[in-house]
mmCIF file of C-alpha atoms in Angstrom:
data_model
loop_
_atom_site.group_PDB
_atom_site.id
_atom_site.type_symbol
_atom_site.label_atom_id
_atom_site.label_comp_id
_atom_site.label_asym_id
_atom_site.label_seq_id
_atom_site.Cartn_x
_atom_site.Cartn_y
_atom_site.Cartn_z
ATOM 1 C CA GLY A 192 49.247 151.775 -142.550
ATOM 2 C CA GLU A 193 46.260 153.170 -141.060
ATOM 3 C CA SER A 194 44.084 151.070 -138.824
ATOM 4 C CA VAL A 195 41.165 154.165 -138.732
ATOM 5 C CA GLY A 196 39.711 155.367 -141.742
ATOM 6 C CA LEU A 197 36.526 156.596 -143.042
ATOM 7 C CA HIS A 198 34.711 155.934 -145.945
ATOM 8 C CA LEU A 199 33.771 160.006 -147.207
ATOM 9 C CA PRO A 200 35.774 162.239 -146.813
ATOM 10 C CA THR A 201 33.518 165.045 -147.678
ATOM 11 C CA LEU A 202 30.171 165.261 -146.273
ATOM 12 C CA SER A 203 27.348 168.016 -147.117
ATOM 13 C CA VAL A 204 23.763 168.308 -145.793
ATOM 14 C CA GLN A 205 20.317 170.617 -145.347
ATOM 15 C CA GLU A 206 20.241 172.128 -142.604
ATOM 16 C CA GLY A 207 17.555 170.039 -140.293
ATOM 17 C CA ASP A 208 18.315 166.697 -142.000
ATOM 18 C CA ASN A 209 20.316 163.562 -139.995
ATOM 19 C CA SER A 210 23.959 162.867 -140.577
ATOM 20 C CA ILE A 211 25.527 160.056 -140.921
ATOM 21 C CA ILE A 212 29.552 159.665 -140.841
ATOM 22 C CA ASN A 213 31.074 156.472 -140.804
ATOM 23 C CA CYS A 214 34.428 155.194 -140.119
ATOM 24 C CA ALA A 215 35.961 151.493 -140.761
ATOM 25 C CA TYR A 216 38.656 150.041 -138.328
ATOM 26 C CA SER A 217 40.707 147.222 -139.057
ATOM 27 C CA ASN A 218 42.261 146.271 -135.543
ATOM 28 C CA SER A 219 40.034 143.610 -134.151
ATOM 29 C CA ALA A 220 41.540 143.893 -130.891
ATOM 30 C CA SER A 221 40.385 147.986 -130.738
ATOM 31 C CA ASP A 222 37.794 148.163 -127.962
ATOM 32 C CA TYR A 223 37.078 151.660 -127.683
ATOM 33 C CA PHE A 224 36.323 154.025 -129.998
ATOM 34 C CA ILE A 225 35.801 158.004 -130.047
ATOM 35 C CA TRP A 226 34.457 160.705 -131.702
ATOM 36 C CA TYR A 227 35.565 164.028 -132.210
ATOM 37 C CA LYS A 228 34.542 167.387 -133.736
ATOM 38 C CA GLN A 229 37.040 169.825 -134.751
ATOM 39 C CA GLU A 230 36.184 173.418 -135.939
ATOM 40 C CA SER A 231 38.389 175.687 -137.802
ATOM 41 C CA GLY A 232 41.330 176.905 -135.761
ATOM 42 C CA LYS A 233 40.253 174.669 -133.151
ATOM 43 C CA GLY A 234 41.517 171.517 -130.616
ATOM 44 C CA PRO A 235 39.498 168.227 -131.111
ATOM 45 C CA GLN A 236 36.263 168.091 -128.681
ATOM 46 C CA PHE A 237 34.998 164.937 -127.765
ATOM 47 C CA ILE A 238 31.238 163.709 -128.573
ATOM 48 C CA ILE A 239 31.044 160.939 -127.588
ATOM 49 C CA ASP A 240 32.535 157.245 -127.228
ATOM 50 C CA ILE A 241 31.267 153.554 -127.310
ATOM 51 C CA ARG A 242 33.341 150.084 -125.591
ATOM 52 C CA SER A 243 33.147 146.922 -127.566
ATOM 53 C CA ASN A 244 30.921 145.431 -125.028
ATOM 54 C CA MET A 245 27.937 147.645 -126.511
ATOM 55 C CA ASP A 246 26.942 148.406 -130.291
ATOM 56 C CA LYS A 247 25.081 151.221 -129.618
ATOM 57 C CA ARG A 248 24.826 154.721 -127.267
ATOM 58 C CA GLN A 249 23.325 158.108 -127.514
ATOM 59 C CA GLY A 250 24.061 161.426 -126.140
ATOM 60 C CA GLN A 251 22.437 164.768 -127.423
ATOM 61 C CA ARG A 252 21.240 164.653 -130.496
ATOM 62 C CA VAL A 253 24.354 162.009 -131.169
ATOM 63 C CA THR A 254 24.001 158.348 -131.812
ATOM 64 C CA VAL A 255 27.074 155.899 -132.203
ATOM 65 C CA LEU A 256 26.744 152.795 -133.640
ATOM 66 C CA LEU A 257 29.213 149.819 -133.555
ATOM 67 C CA ASN A 258 29.192 146.920 -135.450
ATOM 68 C CA LYS A 259 31.772 144.607 -134.421
ATOM 69 C CA THR A 260 31.100 142.257 -137.444
ATOM 70 C CA VAL A 261 32.137 144.025 -140.206
ATOM 71 C CA LYS A 262 34.653 146.459 -138.448
ATOM 72 C CA HIS A 263 32.433 149.822 -138.218
ATOM 73 C CA LEU A 264 31.473 152.881 -136.558
ATOM 74 C CA SER A 265 28.778 155.455 -137.349
ATOM 75 C CA LEU A 266 27.857 158.688 -136.376
ATOM 76 C CA GLN A 267 25.016 160.021 -136.372
ATOM 77 C CA ILE A 268 23.336 163.831 -135.855
ATOM 78 C CA ALA A 269 19.779 163.932 -135.991
ATOM 79 C CA ALA A 270 18.551 167.573 -137.036
ATOM 80 C CA THR A 271 21.890 168.743 -138.049
ATOM 81 C CA GLN A 272 22.752 172.608 -137.658
ATOM 82 C CA PRO A 273 25.107 175.124 -139.019
ATOM 83 C CA GLY A 274 27.219 174.895 -135.718
ATOM 84 C CA ASP A 275 27.969 170.978 -136.363
ATOM 85 C CA SER A 276 29.528 172.469 -139.480
ATOM 86 C CA ALA A 277 33.256 170.836 -138.554
ATOM 87 C CA VAL A 278 35.835 167.908 -139.287
ATOM 88 C CA TYR A 279 34.713 164.790 -137.709
ATOM 89 C CA PHE A 280 36.934 161.722 -136.519
ATOM 90 C CA CYS A 281 36.699 158.520 -135.341
ATOM 91 C CA ALA A 282 39.754 157.119 -133.336
ATOM 92 C CA GLU A 283 40.325 153.800 -131.613
ATOM 93 C CA ASN A 284 42.095 152.377 -129.282
ATOM 94 C CA ILE A 285 42.983 149.202 -127.356
ATOM 95 C CA SER A 286 42.200 148.880 -123.963
ATOM 96 C CA GLY A 287 44.871 147.218 -121.218
ATOM 97 C CA ALA A 288 47.801 147.369 -119.462
ATOM 98 C CA GLY A 289 50.125 149.965 -121.169
ATOM 99 C CA SER A 290 47.713 150.674 -124.232
ATOM 100 C CA TYR A 291 47.839 154.306 -123.695
ATOM 101 C CA GLN A 292 47.650 155.655 -127.675
ATOM 102 C CA LEU A 293 44.268 156.370 -129.554
ATOM 103 C CA THR A 294 44.352 155.993 -133.614
ATOM 104 C CA PHE A 295 43.186 158.880 -135.503
ATOM 105 C CA GLY A 296 40.952 158.710 -139.514
ATOM 106 C CA LYS A 297 41.980 161.275 -141.491
ATOM 107 C CA GLY A 298 38.274 162.765 -140.316
ATOM 108 C CA THR A 299 35.420 163.759 -142.661
ATOM 109 C CA LYS A 300 34.117 167.335 -143.116
ATOM 110 C CA LEU A 301 30.444 168.054 -142.296
ATOM 111 C CA SER A 302 29.269 171.425 -144.370
ATOM 112 C CA VAL A 303 25.721 171.923 -143.248
ATOM 113 C CA ILE A 304 23.844 174.013 -145.620
ATOM 114 C CA PRO A 305 21.361 176.579 -144.219
ATOM 115 C CA ASN B 97 38.910 174.751 -114.345
ATOM 116 C CA ALA B 98 41.266 175.716 -117.966
ATOM 117 C CA GLY B 99 41.227 172.354 -118.880
ATOM 118 C CA VAL B 100 44.005 172.112 -121.095
ATOM 119 C CA THR B 101 46.201 174.953 -122.238
ATOM 120 C CA GLN B 102 49.261 175.347 -124.759
ATOM 121 C CA THR B 103 51.784 177.800 -125.602
ATOM 122 C CA PRO B 104 52.179 179.504 -127.597
ATOM 123 C CA LYS B 105 49.592 179.667 -129.802
ATOM 124 C CA PHE B 106 51.916 180.522 -133.048
ATOM 125 C CA GLN B 107 55.477 180.277 -133.621
ATOM 126 C CA VAL B 108 57.182 181.237 -136.686
ATOM 127 C CA LEU B 109 60.841 179.343 -136.763
ATOM 128 C CA LYS B 110 64.155 179.342 -138.903
ATOM 129 C CA THR B 111 65.590 176.270 -139.919
ATOM 130 C CA GLY B 112 67.959 175.208 -137.262
ATOM 131 C CA GLN B 113 66.503 176.863 -134.466
ATOM 132 C CA SER B 114 65.215 175.402 -130.895
ATOM 133 C CA MET B 115 62.188 175.848 -128.597
ATOM 134 C CA THR B 116 59.599 174.381 -126.117
ATOM 135 C CA LEU B 117 55.878 174.732 -126.451
ATOM 136 C CA GLN B 118 54.719 173.910 -123.225
ATOM 137 C CA CYS B 119 51.456 172.140 -121.785
ATOM 138 C CA ALA B 120 49.079 172.029 -118.872
ATOM 139 C CA GLN B 121 46.468 170.939 -117.185
ATOM 140 C CA ASP B 122 44.276 171.236 -114.108
ATOM 141 C CA MET B 123 41.929 168.406 -114.373
ATOM 142 C CA ASN B 124 44.713 165.725 -112.156
ATOM 143 C CA HIS B 125 44.917 163.547 -115.185
ATOM 144 C CA ASN B 126 47.465 161.063 -114.816
ATOM 145 C CA SER B 127 48.304 160.572 -119.102
ATOM 146 C CA MET B 128 48.961 163.268 -121.363
ATOM 147 C CA TYR B 129 49.872 163.251 -125.368
ATOM 148 C CA TRP B 130 51.640 165.667 -127.647
ATOM 149 C CA TYR B 131 50.269 165.032 -131.193
ATOM 150 C CA ARG B 132 50.532 166.990 -134.584
ATOM 151 C CA GLN B 133 48.139 167.363 -137.239
ATOM 152 C CA ASP B 134 48.854 168.522 -141.033
ATOM 153 C CA PRO B 135 46.687 168.996 -143.335
ATOM 154 C CA GLY B 136 44.416 166.546 -144.113
ATOM 155 C CA MET B 137 45.300 164.134 -141.856
ATOM 156 C CA GLY B 138 44.475 162.681 -138.627
ATOM 157 C CA LEU B 139 46.317 163.667 -135.662
ATOM 158 C CA ARG B 140 49.520 161.425 -135.220
ATOM 159 C CA LEU B 141 51.167 161.000 -131.724
ATOM 160 C CA ILE B 142 54.127 162.053 -131.009
ATOM 161 C CA TYR B 143 55.290 161.503 -127.508
ATOM 162 C CA TYR B 144 53.063 160.321 -124.427
ATOM 163 C CA SER B 145 53.271 160.102 -121.011
ATOM 164 C CA ALA B 146 51.203 157.785 -119.006
ATOM 165 C CA SER B 147 51.762 158.854 -115.935
ATOM 166 C CA GLU B 148 54.477 161.369 -113.987
ATOM 167 C CA GLY B 149 57.695 160.324 -114.548
ATOM 168 C CA THR B 150 57.143 158.131 -117.430
ATOM 169 C CA THR B 151 57.150 158.791 -121.356
ATOM 170 C CA ASP B 152 57.258 156.673 -124.170
ATOM 171 C CA LYS B 153 57.713 157.505 -127.960
ATOM 172 C CA GLY B 154 54.155 157.387 -130.384
ATOM 173 C CA GLU B 155 54.055 157.502 -133.724
ATOM 174 C CA VAL B 156 56.683 160.485 -135.366
ATOM 175 C CA PRO B 157 58.766 160.735 -132.220
ATOM 176 C CA ASN B 158 61.796 162.074 -134.388
ATOM 177 C CA GLY B 159 63.294 165.235 -134.134
ATOM 178 C CA TYR B 160 61.274 165.550 -130.832
ATOM 179 C CA ASN B 161 62.065 164.967 -126.706
ATOM 180 C CA VAL B 162 60.045 165.894 -124.034
ATOM 181 C CA SER B 163 59.426 166.438 -120.392
ATOM 182 C CA ARG B 164 56.688 165.454 -117.573
ATOM 183 C CA LEU B 165 57.294 168.415 -115.726
ATOM 184 C CA ASN B 166 55.095 167.267 -113.057
ATOM 185 C CA LYS B 167 51.367 165.662 -112.816
ATOM 186 C CA ARG B 168 50.192 169.258 -114.491
ATOM 187 C CA GLU B 169 52.873 170.044 -117.123
ATOM 188 C CA PHE B 170 54.082 168.130 -119.902
ATOM 189 C CA SER B 171 56.367 169.932 -122.354
ATOM 190 C CA LEU B 172 57.722 169.327 -126.421
ATOM 191 C CA ARG B 173 61.096 170.390 -127.946
ATOM 192 C CA LEU B 174 61.950 170.871 -130.894
ATOM 193 C CA GLU B 175 66.308 171.040 -130.892
ATOM 194 C CA SER B 176 67.012 171.730 -134.296
ATOM 195 C CA ALA B 177 63.458 172.786 -136.523
ATOM 196 C CA ALA B 178 63.183 171.634 -139.755
ATOM 197 C CA PRO B 179 60.759 173.268 -142.593
ATOM 198 C CA SER B 180 59.355 168.764 -142.166
ATOM 199 C CA GLN B 181 57.826 169.903 -138.958
ATOM 200 C CA THR B 182 55.812 172.700 -139.626
ATOM 201 C CA SER B 183 52.252 171.455 -138.524
ATOM 202 C CA VAL B 184 49.756 171.605 -135.462
ATOM 203 C CA TYR B 185 50.598 171.070 -132.714
ATOM 204 C CA PHE B 186 48.198 169.585 -130.082
ATOM 205 C CA CYS B 187 48.365 168.696 -126.374
ATOM 206 C CA ALA B 188 45.642 166.178 -124.738
ATOM 207 C CA SER B 189 45.277 164.935 -121.386
ATOM 208 C CA ASN B 190 43.038 161.290 -119.699
ATOM 209 C CA LEU B 191 42.568 159.769 -117.164
ATOM 210 C CA ALA B 192 43.062 155.914 -118.563
ATOM 211 C CA TYR B 193 41.186 154.316 -120.976
ATOM 212 C CA ASN B 194 38.696 157.177 -120.874
ATOM 213 C CA GLU B 195 38.624 160.113 -123.649
ATOM 214 C CA GLN B 196 41.272 162.486 -124.419
ATOM 215 C CA PHE B 197 41.205 166.385 -123.708
ATOM 216 C CA PHE B 198 42.501 168.367 -126.350
ATOM 217 C CA GLY B 199 44.257 172.323 -125.758
ATOM 218 C CA PRO B 200 43.592 174.456 -128.696
ATOM 219 C CA GLY B 201 46.957 174.200 -130.108
ATOM 220 C CA THR B 202 50.258 175.825 -131.359
ATOM 221 C CA ARG B 203 50.571 176.832 -134.910
ATOM 222 C CA LEU B 204 54.000 176.383 -135.888
ATOM 223 C CA THR B 205 55.752 177.238 -138.849
ATOM 224 C CA VAL B 206 59.878 176.900 -139.892
ATOM 225 C CA LEU B 207 60.881 178.403 -142.745
#
């Protein structure tokens, strides 16, 4: 089975509102998490990452929260814009010698309503 | 820097034909990866190369072979294409334990 999944496959948000995209993971050994954005017809684009020694990390208009107790990851986008419309994937990794594989969730489609 | 480049962008094959997908990166990354993405699915790892001279199987390696030609280039070969291999193929690269950078993808249709 898949160890990384999403609660909501689609999300519609009014322009200017905040968006929250959720992700659950099942492997407690995972210690590195990434959010990617994929626009139609393009490859995934890195947004933000977080390591397990942190519970929050902020970027430009984005914040990632990590709750290791319940194995939950979220991506918050502030003041959502039409350009944020895309599919968002979370991915997890177990660092350490020989561990190079990212496990991706199926993705959440974010639609921004103008 | 061009980042990660892939060729071709689109390809149509008949069942049983062979082809090689090319990938190159100019970021001096050690590790390179090949994924496939099917509609409504996340990315699934086919093969990866942790460093020049090494390759390893990922989640879905059957029907594929890879070659790490040098530090920059990592190719994916389909020896005998099947309709089940219709997909979008992405190449990625990184320095170990950091974010992976993806190419634009190759859209492959096998008839």
